[in-house]
PDB file of C-alpha atoms and ligand atoms in Angstrom:
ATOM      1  CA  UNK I   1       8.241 -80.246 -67.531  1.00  0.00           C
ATOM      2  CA  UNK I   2       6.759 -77.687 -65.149  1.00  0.00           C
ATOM      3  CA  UNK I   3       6.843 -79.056 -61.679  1.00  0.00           C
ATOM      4  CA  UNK I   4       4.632 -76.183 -60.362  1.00  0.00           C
ATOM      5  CA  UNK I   5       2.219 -78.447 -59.445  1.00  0.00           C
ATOM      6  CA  UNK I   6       4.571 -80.373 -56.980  1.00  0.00           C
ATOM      7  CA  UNK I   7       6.662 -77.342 -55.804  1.00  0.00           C
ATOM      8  CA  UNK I   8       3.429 -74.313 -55.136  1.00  0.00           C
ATOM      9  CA  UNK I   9       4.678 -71.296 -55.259  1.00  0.00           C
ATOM     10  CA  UNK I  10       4.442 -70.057 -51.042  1.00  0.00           C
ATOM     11  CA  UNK I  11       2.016 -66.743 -51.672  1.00  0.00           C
ATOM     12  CA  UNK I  12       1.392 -64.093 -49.388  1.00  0.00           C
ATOM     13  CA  UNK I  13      -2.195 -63.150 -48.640  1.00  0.00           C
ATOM     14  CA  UNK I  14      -3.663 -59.606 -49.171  1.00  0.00           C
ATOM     15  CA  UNK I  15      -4.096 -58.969 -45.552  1.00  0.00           C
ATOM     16  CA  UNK I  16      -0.700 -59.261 -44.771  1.00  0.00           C
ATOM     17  CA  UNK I  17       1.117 -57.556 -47.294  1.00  0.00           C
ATOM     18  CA  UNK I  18      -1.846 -54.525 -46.010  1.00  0.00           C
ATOM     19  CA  UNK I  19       0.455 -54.197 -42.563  1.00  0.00           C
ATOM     20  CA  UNK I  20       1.171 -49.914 -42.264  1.00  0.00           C
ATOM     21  CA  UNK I  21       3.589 -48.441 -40.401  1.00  0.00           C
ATOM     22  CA  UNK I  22       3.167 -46.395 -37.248  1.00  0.00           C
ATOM     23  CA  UNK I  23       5.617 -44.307 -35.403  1.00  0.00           C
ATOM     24  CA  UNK I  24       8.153 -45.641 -33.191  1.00  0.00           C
ATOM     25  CA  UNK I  25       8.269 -44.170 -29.692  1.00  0.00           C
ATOM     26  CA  UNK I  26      10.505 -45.908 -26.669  1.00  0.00           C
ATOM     27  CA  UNK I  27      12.298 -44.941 -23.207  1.00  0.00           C
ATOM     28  CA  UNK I  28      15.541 -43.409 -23.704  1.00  0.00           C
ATOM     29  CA  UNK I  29      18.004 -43.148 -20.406  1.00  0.00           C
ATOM     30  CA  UNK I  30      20.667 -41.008 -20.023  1.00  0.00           C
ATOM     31  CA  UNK I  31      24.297 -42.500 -19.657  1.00  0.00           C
ATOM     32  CA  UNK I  32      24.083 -42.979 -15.886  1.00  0.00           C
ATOM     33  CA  UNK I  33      20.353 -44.693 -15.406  1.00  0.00           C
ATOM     34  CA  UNK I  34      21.839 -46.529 -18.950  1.00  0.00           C
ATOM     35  CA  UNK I  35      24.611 -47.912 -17.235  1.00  0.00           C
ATOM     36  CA  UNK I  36      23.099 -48.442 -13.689  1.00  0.00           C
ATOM     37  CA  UNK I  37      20.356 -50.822 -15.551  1.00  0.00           C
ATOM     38  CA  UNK I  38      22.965 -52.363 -17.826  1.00  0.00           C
ATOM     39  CA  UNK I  39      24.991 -53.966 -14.875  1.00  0.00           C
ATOM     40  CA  UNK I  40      22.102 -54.766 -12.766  1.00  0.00           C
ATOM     41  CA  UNK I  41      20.114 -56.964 -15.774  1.00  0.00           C
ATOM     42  CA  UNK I  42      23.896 -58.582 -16.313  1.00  0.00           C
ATOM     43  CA  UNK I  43      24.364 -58.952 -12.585  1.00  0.00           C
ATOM     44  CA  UNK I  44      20.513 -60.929 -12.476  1.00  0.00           C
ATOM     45  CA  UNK I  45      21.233 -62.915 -15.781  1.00  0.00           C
ATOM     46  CA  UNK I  46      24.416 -64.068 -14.400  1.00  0.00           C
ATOM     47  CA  UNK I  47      22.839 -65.559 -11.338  1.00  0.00           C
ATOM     48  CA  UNK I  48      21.122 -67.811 -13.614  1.00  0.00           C
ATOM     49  CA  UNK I  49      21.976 -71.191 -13.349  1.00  0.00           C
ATOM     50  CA  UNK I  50      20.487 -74.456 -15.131  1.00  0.00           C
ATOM     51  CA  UNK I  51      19.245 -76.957 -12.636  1.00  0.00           C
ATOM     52  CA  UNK I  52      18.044 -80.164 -12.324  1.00  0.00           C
ATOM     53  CA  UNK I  53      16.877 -80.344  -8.865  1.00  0.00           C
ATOM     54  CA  UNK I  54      13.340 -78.885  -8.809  1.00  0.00           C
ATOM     55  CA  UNK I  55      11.141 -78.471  -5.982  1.00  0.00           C
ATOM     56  CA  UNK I  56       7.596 -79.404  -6.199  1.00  0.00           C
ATOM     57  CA  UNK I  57       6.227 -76.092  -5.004  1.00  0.00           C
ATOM     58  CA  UNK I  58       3.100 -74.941  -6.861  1.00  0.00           C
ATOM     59  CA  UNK I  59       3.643 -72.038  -9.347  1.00  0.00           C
ATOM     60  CA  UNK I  60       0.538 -70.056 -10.310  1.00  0.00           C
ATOM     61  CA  UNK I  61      -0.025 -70.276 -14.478  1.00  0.00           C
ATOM     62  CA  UNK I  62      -0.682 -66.579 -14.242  1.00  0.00           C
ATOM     63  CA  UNK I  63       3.076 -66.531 -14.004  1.00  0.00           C
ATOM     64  CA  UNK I  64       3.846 -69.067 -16.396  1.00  0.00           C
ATOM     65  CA  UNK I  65       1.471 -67.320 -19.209  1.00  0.00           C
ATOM     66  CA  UNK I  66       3.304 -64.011 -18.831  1.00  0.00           C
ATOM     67  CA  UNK I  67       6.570 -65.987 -18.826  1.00  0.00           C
ATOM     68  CA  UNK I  68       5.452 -67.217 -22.536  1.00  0.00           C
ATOM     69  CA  UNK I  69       4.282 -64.400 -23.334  1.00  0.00           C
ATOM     70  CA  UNK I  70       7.285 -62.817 -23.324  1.00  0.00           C
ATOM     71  CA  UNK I  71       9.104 -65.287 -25.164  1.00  0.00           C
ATOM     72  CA  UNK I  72       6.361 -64.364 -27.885  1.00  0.00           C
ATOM     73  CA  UNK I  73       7.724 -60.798 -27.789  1.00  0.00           C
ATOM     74  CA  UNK I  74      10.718 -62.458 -29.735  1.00  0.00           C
ATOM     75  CA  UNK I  75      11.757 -61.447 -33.214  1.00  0.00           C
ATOM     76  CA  UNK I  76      11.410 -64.183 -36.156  1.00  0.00           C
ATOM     77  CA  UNK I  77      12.126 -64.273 -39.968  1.00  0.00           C
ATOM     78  CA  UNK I  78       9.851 -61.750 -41.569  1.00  0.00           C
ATOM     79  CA  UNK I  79       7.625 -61.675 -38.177  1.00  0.00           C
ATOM     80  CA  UNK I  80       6.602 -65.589 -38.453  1.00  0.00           C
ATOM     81  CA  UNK I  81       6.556 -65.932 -35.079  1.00  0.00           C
ATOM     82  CA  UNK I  82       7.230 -70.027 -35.925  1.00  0.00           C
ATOM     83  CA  UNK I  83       6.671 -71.203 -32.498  1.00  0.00           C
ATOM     84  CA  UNK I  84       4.178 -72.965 -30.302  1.00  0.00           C
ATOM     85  CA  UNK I  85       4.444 -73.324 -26.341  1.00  0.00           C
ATOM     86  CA  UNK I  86       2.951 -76.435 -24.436  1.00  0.00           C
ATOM     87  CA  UNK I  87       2.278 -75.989 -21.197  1.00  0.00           C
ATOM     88  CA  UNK I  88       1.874 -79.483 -19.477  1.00  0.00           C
ATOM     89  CA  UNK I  89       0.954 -79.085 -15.768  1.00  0.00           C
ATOM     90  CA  UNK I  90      -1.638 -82.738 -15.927  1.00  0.00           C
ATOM     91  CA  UNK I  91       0.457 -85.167 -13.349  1.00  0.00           C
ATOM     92  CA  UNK I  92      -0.354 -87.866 -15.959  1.00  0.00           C
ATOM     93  CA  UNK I  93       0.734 -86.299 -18.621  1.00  0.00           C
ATOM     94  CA  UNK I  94       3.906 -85.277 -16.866  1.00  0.00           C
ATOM     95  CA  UNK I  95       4.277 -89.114 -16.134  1.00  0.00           C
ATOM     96  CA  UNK I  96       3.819 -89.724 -19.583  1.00  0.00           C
ATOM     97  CA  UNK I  97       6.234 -87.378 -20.765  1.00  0.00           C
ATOM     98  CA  UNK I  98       8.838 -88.922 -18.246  1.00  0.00           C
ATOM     99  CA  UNK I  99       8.458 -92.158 -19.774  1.00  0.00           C
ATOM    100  CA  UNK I 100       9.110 -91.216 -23.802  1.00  0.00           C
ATOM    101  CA  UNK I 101      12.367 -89.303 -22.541  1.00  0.00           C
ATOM    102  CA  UNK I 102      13.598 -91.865 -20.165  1.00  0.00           C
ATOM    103  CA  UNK I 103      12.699 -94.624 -22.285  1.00  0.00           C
ATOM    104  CA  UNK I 104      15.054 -92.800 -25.125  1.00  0.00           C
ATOM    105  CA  UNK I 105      17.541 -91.075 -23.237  1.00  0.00           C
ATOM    106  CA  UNK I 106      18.335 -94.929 -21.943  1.00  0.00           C
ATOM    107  CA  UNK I 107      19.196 -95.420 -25.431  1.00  0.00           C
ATOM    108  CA  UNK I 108      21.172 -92.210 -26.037  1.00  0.00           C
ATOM    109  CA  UNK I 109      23.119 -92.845 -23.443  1.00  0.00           C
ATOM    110  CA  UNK I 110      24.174 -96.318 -23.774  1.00  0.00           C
ATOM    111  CA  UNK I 111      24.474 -95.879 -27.609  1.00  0.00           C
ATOM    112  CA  UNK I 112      23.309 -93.417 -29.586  1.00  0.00           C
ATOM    113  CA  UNK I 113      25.843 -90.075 -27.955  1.00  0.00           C
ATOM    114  CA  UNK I 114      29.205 -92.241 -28.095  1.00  0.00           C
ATOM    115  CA  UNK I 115      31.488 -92.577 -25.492  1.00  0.00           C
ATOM    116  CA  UNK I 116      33.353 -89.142 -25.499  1.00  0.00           C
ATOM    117  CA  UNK I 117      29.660 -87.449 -25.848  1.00  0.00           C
ATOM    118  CA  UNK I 118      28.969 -89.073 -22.270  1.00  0.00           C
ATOM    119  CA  UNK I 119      32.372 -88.340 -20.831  1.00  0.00           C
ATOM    120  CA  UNK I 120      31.801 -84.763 -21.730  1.00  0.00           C
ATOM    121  CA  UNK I 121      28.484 -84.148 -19.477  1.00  0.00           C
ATOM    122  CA  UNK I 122      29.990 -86.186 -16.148  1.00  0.00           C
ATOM    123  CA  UNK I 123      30.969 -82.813 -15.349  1.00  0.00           C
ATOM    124  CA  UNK I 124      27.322 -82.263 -15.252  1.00  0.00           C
ATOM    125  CA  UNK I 125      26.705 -84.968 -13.011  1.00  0.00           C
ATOM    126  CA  UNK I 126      23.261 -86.272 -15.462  1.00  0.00           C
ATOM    127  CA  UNK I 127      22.401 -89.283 -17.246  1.00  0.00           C
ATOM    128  CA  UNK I 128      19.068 -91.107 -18.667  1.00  0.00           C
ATOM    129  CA  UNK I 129      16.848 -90.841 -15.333  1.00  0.00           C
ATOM    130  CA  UNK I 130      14.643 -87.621 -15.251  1.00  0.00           C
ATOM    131  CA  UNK I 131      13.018 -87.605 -12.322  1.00  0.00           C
ATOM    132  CA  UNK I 132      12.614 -83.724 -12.253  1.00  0.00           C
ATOM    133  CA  UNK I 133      10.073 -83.990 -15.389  1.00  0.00           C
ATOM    134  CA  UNK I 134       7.669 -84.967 -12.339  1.00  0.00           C
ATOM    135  CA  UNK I 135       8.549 -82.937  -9.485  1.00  0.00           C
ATOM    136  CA  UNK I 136       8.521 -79.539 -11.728  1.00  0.00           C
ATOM    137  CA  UNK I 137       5.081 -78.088 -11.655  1.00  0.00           C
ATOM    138  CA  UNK I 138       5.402 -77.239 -15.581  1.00  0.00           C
ATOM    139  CA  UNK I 139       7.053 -78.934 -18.304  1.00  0.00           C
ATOM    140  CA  UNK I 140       7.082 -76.333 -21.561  1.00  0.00           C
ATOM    141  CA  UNK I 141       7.384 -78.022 -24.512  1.00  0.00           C
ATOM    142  CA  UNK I 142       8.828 -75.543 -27.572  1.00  0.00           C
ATOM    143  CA  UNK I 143       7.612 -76.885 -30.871  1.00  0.00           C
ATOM    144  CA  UNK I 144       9.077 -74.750 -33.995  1.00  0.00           C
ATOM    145  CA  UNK I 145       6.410 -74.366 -37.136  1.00  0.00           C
ATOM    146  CA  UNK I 146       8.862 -75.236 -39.388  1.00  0.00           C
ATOM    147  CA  UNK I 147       5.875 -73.525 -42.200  1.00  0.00           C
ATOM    148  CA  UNK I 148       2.664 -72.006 -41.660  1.00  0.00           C
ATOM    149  CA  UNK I 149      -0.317 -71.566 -43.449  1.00  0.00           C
ATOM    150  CA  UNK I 150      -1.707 -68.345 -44.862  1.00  0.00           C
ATOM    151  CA  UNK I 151      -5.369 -67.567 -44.640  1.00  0.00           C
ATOM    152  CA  UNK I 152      -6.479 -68.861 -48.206  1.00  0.00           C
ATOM    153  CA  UNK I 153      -4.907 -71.997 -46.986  1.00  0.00           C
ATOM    154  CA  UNK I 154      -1.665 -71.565 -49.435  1.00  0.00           C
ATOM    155  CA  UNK I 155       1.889 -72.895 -47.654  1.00  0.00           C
ATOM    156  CA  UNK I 156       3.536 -69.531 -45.463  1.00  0.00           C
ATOM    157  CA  UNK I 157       7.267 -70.308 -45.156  1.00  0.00           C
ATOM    158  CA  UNK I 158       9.036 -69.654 -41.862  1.00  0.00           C
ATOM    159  CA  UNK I 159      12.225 -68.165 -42.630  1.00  0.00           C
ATOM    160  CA  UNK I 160      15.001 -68.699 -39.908  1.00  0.00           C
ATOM    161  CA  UNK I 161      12.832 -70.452 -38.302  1.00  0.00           C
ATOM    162  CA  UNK I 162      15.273 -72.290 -35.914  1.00  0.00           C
ATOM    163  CA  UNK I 163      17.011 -69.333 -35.347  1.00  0.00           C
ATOM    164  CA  UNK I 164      13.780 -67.580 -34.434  1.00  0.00           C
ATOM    165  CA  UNK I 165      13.040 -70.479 -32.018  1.00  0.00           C
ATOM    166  CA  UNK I 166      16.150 -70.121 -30.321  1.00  0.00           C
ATOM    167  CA  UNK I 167      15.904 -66.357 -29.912  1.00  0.00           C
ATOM    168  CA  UNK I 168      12.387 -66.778 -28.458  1.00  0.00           C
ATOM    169  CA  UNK I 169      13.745 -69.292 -25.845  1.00  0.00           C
ATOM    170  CA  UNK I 170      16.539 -66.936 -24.894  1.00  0.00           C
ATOM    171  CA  UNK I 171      14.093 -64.475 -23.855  1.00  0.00           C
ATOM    172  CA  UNK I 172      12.106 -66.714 -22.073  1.00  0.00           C
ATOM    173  CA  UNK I 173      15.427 -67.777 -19.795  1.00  0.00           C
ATOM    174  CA  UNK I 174      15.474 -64.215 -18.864  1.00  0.00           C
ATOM    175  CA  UNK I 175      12.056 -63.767 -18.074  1.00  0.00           C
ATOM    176  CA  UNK I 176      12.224 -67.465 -15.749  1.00  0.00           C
ATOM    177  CA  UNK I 177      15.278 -66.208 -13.797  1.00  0.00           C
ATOM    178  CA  UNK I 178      12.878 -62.667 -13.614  1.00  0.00           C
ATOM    179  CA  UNK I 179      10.447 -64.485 -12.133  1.00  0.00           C
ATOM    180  CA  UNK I 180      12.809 -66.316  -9.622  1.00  0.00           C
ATOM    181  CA  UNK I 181      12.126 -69.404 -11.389  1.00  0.00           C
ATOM    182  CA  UNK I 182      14.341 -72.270 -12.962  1.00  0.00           C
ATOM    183  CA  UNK I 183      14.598 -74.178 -15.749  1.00  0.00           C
ATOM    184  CA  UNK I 184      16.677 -76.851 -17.623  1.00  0.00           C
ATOM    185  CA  UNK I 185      16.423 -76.086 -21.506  1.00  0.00           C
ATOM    186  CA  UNK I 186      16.690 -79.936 -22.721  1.00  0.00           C
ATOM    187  CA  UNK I 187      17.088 -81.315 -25.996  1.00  0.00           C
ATOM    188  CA  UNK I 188      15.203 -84.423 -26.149  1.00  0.00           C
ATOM    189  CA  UNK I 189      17.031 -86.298 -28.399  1.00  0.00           C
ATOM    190  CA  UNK I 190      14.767 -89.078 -31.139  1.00  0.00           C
ATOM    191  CA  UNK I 191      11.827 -88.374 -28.449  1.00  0.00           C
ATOM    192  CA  UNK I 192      10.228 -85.812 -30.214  1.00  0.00           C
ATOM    193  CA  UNK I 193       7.728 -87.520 -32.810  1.00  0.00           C
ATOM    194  CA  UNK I 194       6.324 -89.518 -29.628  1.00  0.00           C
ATOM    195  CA  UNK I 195       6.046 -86.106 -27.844  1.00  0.00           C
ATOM    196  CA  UNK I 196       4.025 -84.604 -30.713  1.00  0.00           C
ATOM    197  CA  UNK I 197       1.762 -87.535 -31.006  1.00  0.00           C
ATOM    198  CA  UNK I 198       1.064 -87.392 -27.512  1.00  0.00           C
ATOM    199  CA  UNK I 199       0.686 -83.654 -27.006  1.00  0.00           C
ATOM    200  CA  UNK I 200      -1.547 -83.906 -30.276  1.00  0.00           C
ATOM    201  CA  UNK I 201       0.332 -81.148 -32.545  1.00  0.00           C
ATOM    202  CA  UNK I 202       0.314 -80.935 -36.492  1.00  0.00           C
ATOM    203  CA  UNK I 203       3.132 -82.401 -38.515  1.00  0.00           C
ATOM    204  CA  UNK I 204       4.370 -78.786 -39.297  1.00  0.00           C
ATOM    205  CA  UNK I 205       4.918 -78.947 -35.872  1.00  0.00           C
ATOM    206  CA  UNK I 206       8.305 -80.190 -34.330  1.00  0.00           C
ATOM    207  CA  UNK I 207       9.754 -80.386 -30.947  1.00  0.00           C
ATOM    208  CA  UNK I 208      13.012 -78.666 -30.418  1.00  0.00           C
ATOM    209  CA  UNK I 209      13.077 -77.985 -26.447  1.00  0.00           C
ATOM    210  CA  UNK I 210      11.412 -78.937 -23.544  1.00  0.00           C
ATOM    211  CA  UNK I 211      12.301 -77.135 -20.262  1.00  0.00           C
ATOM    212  CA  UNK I 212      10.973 -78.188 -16.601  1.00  0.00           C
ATOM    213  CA  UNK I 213       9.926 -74.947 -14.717  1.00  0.00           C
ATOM    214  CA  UNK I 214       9.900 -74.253 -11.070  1.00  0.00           C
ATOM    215  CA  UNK I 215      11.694 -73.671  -7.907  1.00  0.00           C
ATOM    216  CA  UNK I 216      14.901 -74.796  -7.614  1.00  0.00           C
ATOM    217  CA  UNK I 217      14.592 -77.882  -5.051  1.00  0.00           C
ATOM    218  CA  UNK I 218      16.503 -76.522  -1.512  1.00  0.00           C
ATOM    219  CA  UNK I 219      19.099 -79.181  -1.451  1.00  0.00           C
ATOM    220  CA  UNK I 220      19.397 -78.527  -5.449  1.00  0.00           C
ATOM    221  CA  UNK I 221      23.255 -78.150  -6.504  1.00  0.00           C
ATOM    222  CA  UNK I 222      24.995 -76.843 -10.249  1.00  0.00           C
ATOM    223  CA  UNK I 223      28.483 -77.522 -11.001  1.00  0.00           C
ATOM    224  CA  UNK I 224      31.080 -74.932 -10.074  1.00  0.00           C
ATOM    225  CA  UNK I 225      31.276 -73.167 -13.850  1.00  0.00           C
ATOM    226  CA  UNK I 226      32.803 -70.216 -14.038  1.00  0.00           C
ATOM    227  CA  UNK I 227      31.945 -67.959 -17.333  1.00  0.00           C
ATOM    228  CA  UNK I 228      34.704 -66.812 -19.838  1.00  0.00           C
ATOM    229  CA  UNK I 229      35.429 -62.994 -18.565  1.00  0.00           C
ATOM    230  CA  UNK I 230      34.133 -60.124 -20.808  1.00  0.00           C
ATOM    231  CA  UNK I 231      37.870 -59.987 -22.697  1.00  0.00           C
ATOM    232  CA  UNK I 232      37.442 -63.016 -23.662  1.00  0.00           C
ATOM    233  CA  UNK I 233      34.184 -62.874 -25.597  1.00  0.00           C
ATOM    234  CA  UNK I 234      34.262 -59.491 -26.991  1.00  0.00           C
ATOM    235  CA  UNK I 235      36.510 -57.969 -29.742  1.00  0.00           C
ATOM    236  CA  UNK I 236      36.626 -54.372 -30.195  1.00  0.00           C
ATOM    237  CA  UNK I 237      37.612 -53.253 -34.115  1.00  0.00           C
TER     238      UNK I 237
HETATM  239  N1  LIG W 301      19.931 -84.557 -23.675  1.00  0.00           N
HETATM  240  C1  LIG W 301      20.638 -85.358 -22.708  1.00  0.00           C
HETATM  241  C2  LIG W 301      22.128 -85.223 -22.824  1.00  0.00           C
HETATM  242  C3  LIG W 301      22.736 -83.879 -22.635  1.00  0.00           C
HETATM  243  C4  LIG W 301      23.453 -83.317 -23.676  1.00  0.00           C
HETATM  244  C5  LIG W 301      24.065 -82.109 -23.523  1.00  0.00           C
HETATM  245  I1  LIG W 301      25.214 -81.363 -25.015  1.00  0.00           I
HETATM  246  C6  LIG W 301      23.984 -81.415 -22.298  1.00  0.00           C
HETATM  247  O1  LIG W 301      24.592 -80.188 -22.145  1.00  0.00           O
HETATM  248  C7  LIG W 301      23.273 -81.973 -21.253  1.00  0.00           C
HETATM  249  C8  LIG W 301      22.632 -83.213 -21.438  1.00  0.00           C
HETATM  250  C9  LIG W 301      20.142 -85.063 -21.301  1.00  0.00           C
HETATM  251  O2  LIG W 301      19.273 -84.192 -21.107  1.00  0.00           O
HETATM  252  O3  LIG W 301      20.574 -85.715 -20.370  1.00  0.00           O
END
């Protein structure tokens, strides 16, 4: 029997597959200004530091929108761009938010990591409480569109979709620690049907990180981490 019916073909739609191409133009550098810019974007990125102490100092949304913005700038299977940004800034809200991932983390913590799991992270000195989740003046939550849907309403797959996700966040780390801002990229383990009810997004819609944005609190501390050196990550054939 034909299960077309139950399996739809995905289609594209006219007006995408209409997309031209236009030349490509960008800044070229020569080996010095190439080199000069290489080690100072490594020498910012390695200053950045995930941390859990946030201040509650105000942070204009201006900066948060261009902050997204860029992570839009991302690449994604066959330019999806699978991924939706919520911006929570409501003190309620916030509260609210607190309360799903506290209320599970409790739970993944006593039970649902194992023992070794929680061992692991003592290093990083966290555990069910989330207190920063109100302090922060933003909590982005990154939902992935695991499919889309094309304009005559027929099912748009996302390829890589997760990948794509993760790329996007990468850049958006950068462009944080750009802005002298810091984050926490969290994984909010079992909470994340709750979070979608609550934050009221479709069921192609699931939650994959949330990260607390702000200043780093002035008493704020990260664990003493050193990073592997550049031998050690990089093969040369
Ligand atoms: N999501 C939990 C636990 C946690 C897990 C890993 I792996 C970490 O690197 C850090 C935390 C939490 O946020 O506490």
């Amino acid at each position: 029997m034909d299960n077309a019916d139950e399996h739809p073909m995905p289609s594209s739609s006219a007006d995408e597959e209409e997309t031209g191409h236009i030349p490509y133009s960008h800044t070229k550098y020569n080996e010095s200004e190439m080199l000069e810019r290489a080690v100072a974007f490594y020498n910012e990125m390695n200053s950045r530091r995930t941390v859990r102490d946030f201040s509650d100092r105000p942070v204009p949304i201006e900066v948060i929108k261009r902050i997204i913005h860029t992570a839009g700038t991302s690449p994604s299977g066959a330019h999806t761009e699978p991924w939706t940004y919520v911006v929570i800034s409501n003190k309620e809200v916030k509260k609210q938010v607190r309360h799903i991932i506290e209320d599970e983390e409790e739970i993944n913590y006593a039970k649902r990591m194992g023992q070794t799991w929680v061992d692991d992270l003592k290093v990083l000195r966290t555990n069910w409480e989330k207190p920063y989740l109100e302090t922060a003046p933003y909590i982005i939550v990154v939902f992935k569109q695991s499919y889309g849907t094309h304009a005559d309403g027929s099912r748009k797959v996302h390829y890589y979709n997760e990948l794509s996700i993760a790329i996007s966040v990468g850049i958006m780390l950068c462009a944080i620690q750009n802005a002298g801002l810091v984050t926490v990229t969290s994984t909010p383990m079992n909470s994340g049907p709750r979070l979608r009810t609550l934050l009221k997004r479709p069921a192609n819609e699931k939650v994959v990180l949330l990260l607390p944005i702000g200043f780093a609190a002035d008493d704020a501390t990260v664990p003493d981490f050193k990073r592997k050196p550049i031998d050690d990550i990089m093969v040369s054939v």
